[in-house]
Amino acid sequence: MHQPTPPSADNCRTAERPVPPLRSDAGGPPPAPTPGAPTLPAPLPAPTPSTPRRPRDLPPAHDALICVALPGLALSTADGQLAGRGLEGFYRAGRRLLSRCHLRIAGREPLPVQARMASADRARFTGTLRAAPHGGPDPDVVVERTRSADGTETITLRSAAAHPLRVPVEITLGTDLADLSAIASGTAGRDLPAGVRASGLRWSCPTASVSVTADPPPSDALASAGMLRWQLDLPPGGSAELELRVRLDGSGPVRPAGRATTNPLAPAHASGDDPRVQALLRASVEDLQALLVRDPARPADMHLAAGAPWRCGLAPAEALSAARMTLPLGTRLAVGTLRTLARTQLTSPGPQCGMIPGPRRDAGPHLPPGCTATEATLLFPVLLAEARRWGLPEAETDELLPAAERCLTWLGQAVGDGTYLPDPQPGGPVRCETQAHAHRAALLGADLLDACGRPDGTGLRQWAETLGSAFRQEFWIDAPGGGRPAVARLPDVRHLPHLGAGVAHLLDTGLLGAGHQAPGLLDKTQTEQLARLLGGPSMDSGWGLRSLGTKEPGYNPFGHRHGAVRVHETALAVAGLISAGYEKQASSLLHGLLAAAEAFGHRLPEMYAGEQRTDGGAPLPHPAACRPTATAAAAGILLLTTLAGIRPDAPAGTVTLRPVRSAPLGEIVLTGLRVAGAPFSVRVSRLGLAMVEEAAEGLQLGS
C-alpha cells in the first residue's frame, strides 16, 4: 500500500494556503482531528491496556457492528461485551468515551445468541441465562442490550421462570479517553482511574472528562474496580431495565445531523416484485443520514463523511460523488456540499488557483497515486450543473457559480495549449479516468455557463471536441477481439493496457438539458467493445465489477484498486451501460451487486473481495473496508433510480423517463423522491414502461 510522502512532494496538496492534512485512502499516518468535525484515521495498530500492539495486530473492522450517527459511533463485537479490545467502544468526534462495558448477571456472562443491526445507529444483542445452573437446558432469563451511537445503552432482563428471581447485576466500565488516531497508531494509554459520581462513574484526563450515569442508580459503585452493581427483582414473566448514558462532560447529548428537522435527504421508499429493492433503498437512506456532518463554519450546510470507522471526516471527491448520486433525494445535500467545499477552494494567484484541495489516492500497482483534488475540482461544476437540472433554485445556483467558474478556469489553464489534462505530478501519466472527468466537466460546465449567461462555454466545448477526437485515436489499443481503452499514456507515449474498473468512468457522461446525456469520449464501436469487456468473466465477478481484471498482472481479489469489487464503480458501470443501451451487461452487474447487498444485510461496504461467485457462496468482506460508506450507500440510490431512467430538466419544467426496457427486477415503484423541489413518484412495469404517479405542479413529461 502506498505511504504518503511529505506534503512538499505531494502535488495534490498546495503550499499556497494551509490545508488540514488529509490521508491517502490507501493508508498512511492518521490525520490530526479537525476542530468541530469528526475526523477518524486510517486503520493502523490498536493497543490493549496491558499489551501494546504492533501495526499488523490491528483487529479488522469487517466483523464489527458499527453504529453510526455522526459525530457519534459505537463499535462492538458480536457478543455485545465491550472488553477494551482493539476498536471497541463508544466514540464522539473521534474520541473514545468508553472502551469497556462488561455485563455479568449472577456472576456469569449471558450466552450470546444473536447480534444484529436494528438500524444504522443501533445494534441489538440478545443473550440467555439459566438462573439455576444445575437445572435443565432451557434458559430462564433473556438479556437484551440495545446500543446506540448517541452514547446510550439499554439492558433489559426478561424472566421466563415460574418463580420470582432476585438477580445480582454487575457492569464493569472503563476508558482511556483516547483519540482514535492514537488507538490506530498504537499510542493510546492505559485505562484511567474512575471516580464515583451520584449515579455512576467518571473519568478525567488533562483534555477531557466523561461520565457514565445509570437509571435506575446502582445500589453500589466501586471506583477501584470501575464497577456498578444492582439487585434486580424479576417476577414470573416480568422484566427489569437499566439504561446507561455515556456523556462527555460539558456537552449535551449527541445531536446527529441526520436526525435534524433540516435533514437534506428526502425519505424515499421503494417497493416492487423484488423485495431487495425496498431493503436496499431503506438501508441506503439510513446510512446516508448516519454519515451526515455539519460544516463547523456554517452549521446549516451538511455534507457526507466518507465512511466509518476510518474516514469520518470530509473527503472532497467522495463527498461530491455521493451528493451527485443522491440528487434524486433532493438538492439540499448537493448545495451544502458545494458551499462547504467552495469555502476551501484555492483563490490565490498561481497554477492551483480554483482547485478544491484533496489528498492523494492509491491507484493500484500500475500507476502512481492519483490526485483527488483534480477529481474534486472537476466534479464541482458537474454537481452544480446537474443539481440545477434536478431543481436547485436559481439564487443558489448563482451563489455557487463563481466557484464553479474558477474550477473551469483552472481546467483550461491546466490543459493550456495541450490536448489532455496532465497529471499534477511532473512526468506523471495522462490518465484515462482523468480525461473522462475533464471531458464531462467541460461539457456540463459549458451548458451551465450558457444557461447562466456567462462566457467561455464555446471554448470549453471546442476543447472537449478536440479531446474526444484525440482520445478515440490515441487512447484506444487495437488488438484481436476488438481492443480496449488504455488506462493511461506514459510520457514516452507508451500505453498502460491493464483493464480495470476505472474505464467505467468513460460511460458516465452526465446530464444535459431536455433529459439528454452528454456525448462520451468513445465512439459507438468502442463503447460496444467496452461493454463486452465490462460484462466479461474477467471483470464481472458475479458480485459486481472487479477493480482489475483477473487476467491482468498484479490481480489480487482483495486489492482495493487491483481486484476487489468497489461498489461505487460497479454502480457507475451499471448506470453507464444502461444509458448506452447495453442492458444485458448492466443487468448482470446489477443482479450481482444486489446479491452482495443482501449478503451484507443491505449495508454495502465500500469494497469486498473480487472472488468469483459460486452457487451457495457469499462475497468475502475486505477487512479494511469502511461500512457504511457514503459512495456505497449513495450507489444504492443511483442503481434504483437508474432503473426508472429519471432525467429531469427543472429549468425547462420537464422530466424525461428512460426506463430499462428489460425490467430486470420486474415491477418497481419509487416514492418520496424529489424533482423540481417537490415530491416525485414513478412506477416501472414488468414490461419496462414508466409512469409518473406524483410530480410538481406544472412539471411536464418530456419525450
C-alpha angles and dihedrals in degrees: 000000000000117000117211117253122222114290092251089066095043112093090186087071128056140225093204095083132015108259124188109249113264124194127236110249088235092069134264135141114341116250126244112260115266110233112256095010130083106242113177124191139240118278105273131143125318126199134217118225091257107031124040113225128228118232093261091055097069108128112241119247099216094093096043124107102234117197111196132189103139130260082028127070135174120190120192142167122235095265091063094231118123103214100168093257121145113314099349116135151067115296136190122190091341098311121113107233097179129015102172130047107155119176126204125176119196087350095304137095116244114252107251112235104161141009123183143154110256091188138336091285103033135063125191124208122191126195138164137221136192109224091201106049093200096047128096127302096267116101120239098198131044115204119201123185120189112193122191133195090233090072102263130120126187120200117195125187118197122189125216093174121121092227135047116278129207105202125192111215125195127185119188114204133187144156144184094201087223127163112244088240088062092045091050094047094047097247101110115126132232125281114292122238114262130228127203120248130182098281104007145346137307135203129192140190129174093273105036148000131211135196134202114205125188133211115231093031114246121259089226135018121193112194094187091058096032088234137147121195136197138175106216125193116215117190117206106291090001133123142212130203137207126189125199122196120197112201136173105231114251094025133087129232117306109272107199115211089225091062095051122112086240092061103154096211121088114232096246123183134195134201137165147111094316110062091203092075092064093048094045095050093046093050092044094053092045092051092047091051090049091054096050114123130186120232105243090215091057114010093194088068116079132190136173123264112227097245149302140301100003106029110038093143132080116293103181101207093045093045092053094044093050092046089052093052091049096054089110086068092057138282099266094093090047093053093046091050093046093048092048093051094041087063089058096047116123111243104166114112113267142084093298096051108131096024124131104225118239142152130264119265129213110249101193132260098311104050136047116249114293128230116248089189088069091048093047093048090053094044094053098073091038092056092046092049094049094042087057089054090051092051111279105165117254094241092057091045090053091048092056098036096090091057090049090049090053089053091052092045089053089051092054093047093046091053092043112164092340132096102232135050102250128222112264090231108086109249091012125143126270101244125217092215092052091053090052090053092046095048092051092046091051095050098041090040091053090049090051094048093049092049091051094046095249125141130241098058092114093054092051092051092049092052091047089053092049090047092051094050093049094042094054089054104035104033098046117092111207113215140148109289095036107300130246142240116270114244088221146344118235123221090261088056093250115142127238100217101186111134112229140156091261089083087068086079087071087070094051101086103154137233124294131177125306090024095292123145117229115252116264134227095255129071122234096269093048092047090052091052091048089052090053091050095049091047094047125103093255092063105023106072094183087250096062141295118327116228088227129022119253092240094055123102111259095025111162119171089217095043106119091213099019110050113342120109110253110201096210094054092045091054091048089051091051093049093044095048091049091049090050092049100253099126097156094062091040092051093054092052091044094053090046093052092047090051090051091048090053091051090052094049089258091291098114118206120221089256144352136186118299093223114146115266116248133188109281092006131126133213114268114239120236107235094219099044122121113237118212101028130173099234094046093049091046089048088065089059091048094049096052097041090047089062088062093043095222110187112171130190101188095175088058092042094239140113123196124204121210103173124185102267095208090058092214093190098038118233116001129182122196118192134174096036119137128233123168090359095300136094114279129192129181136183125206114197128217087259091060095253118140128212129184111230099177131016144150115289109268096016107138128207109246126214 
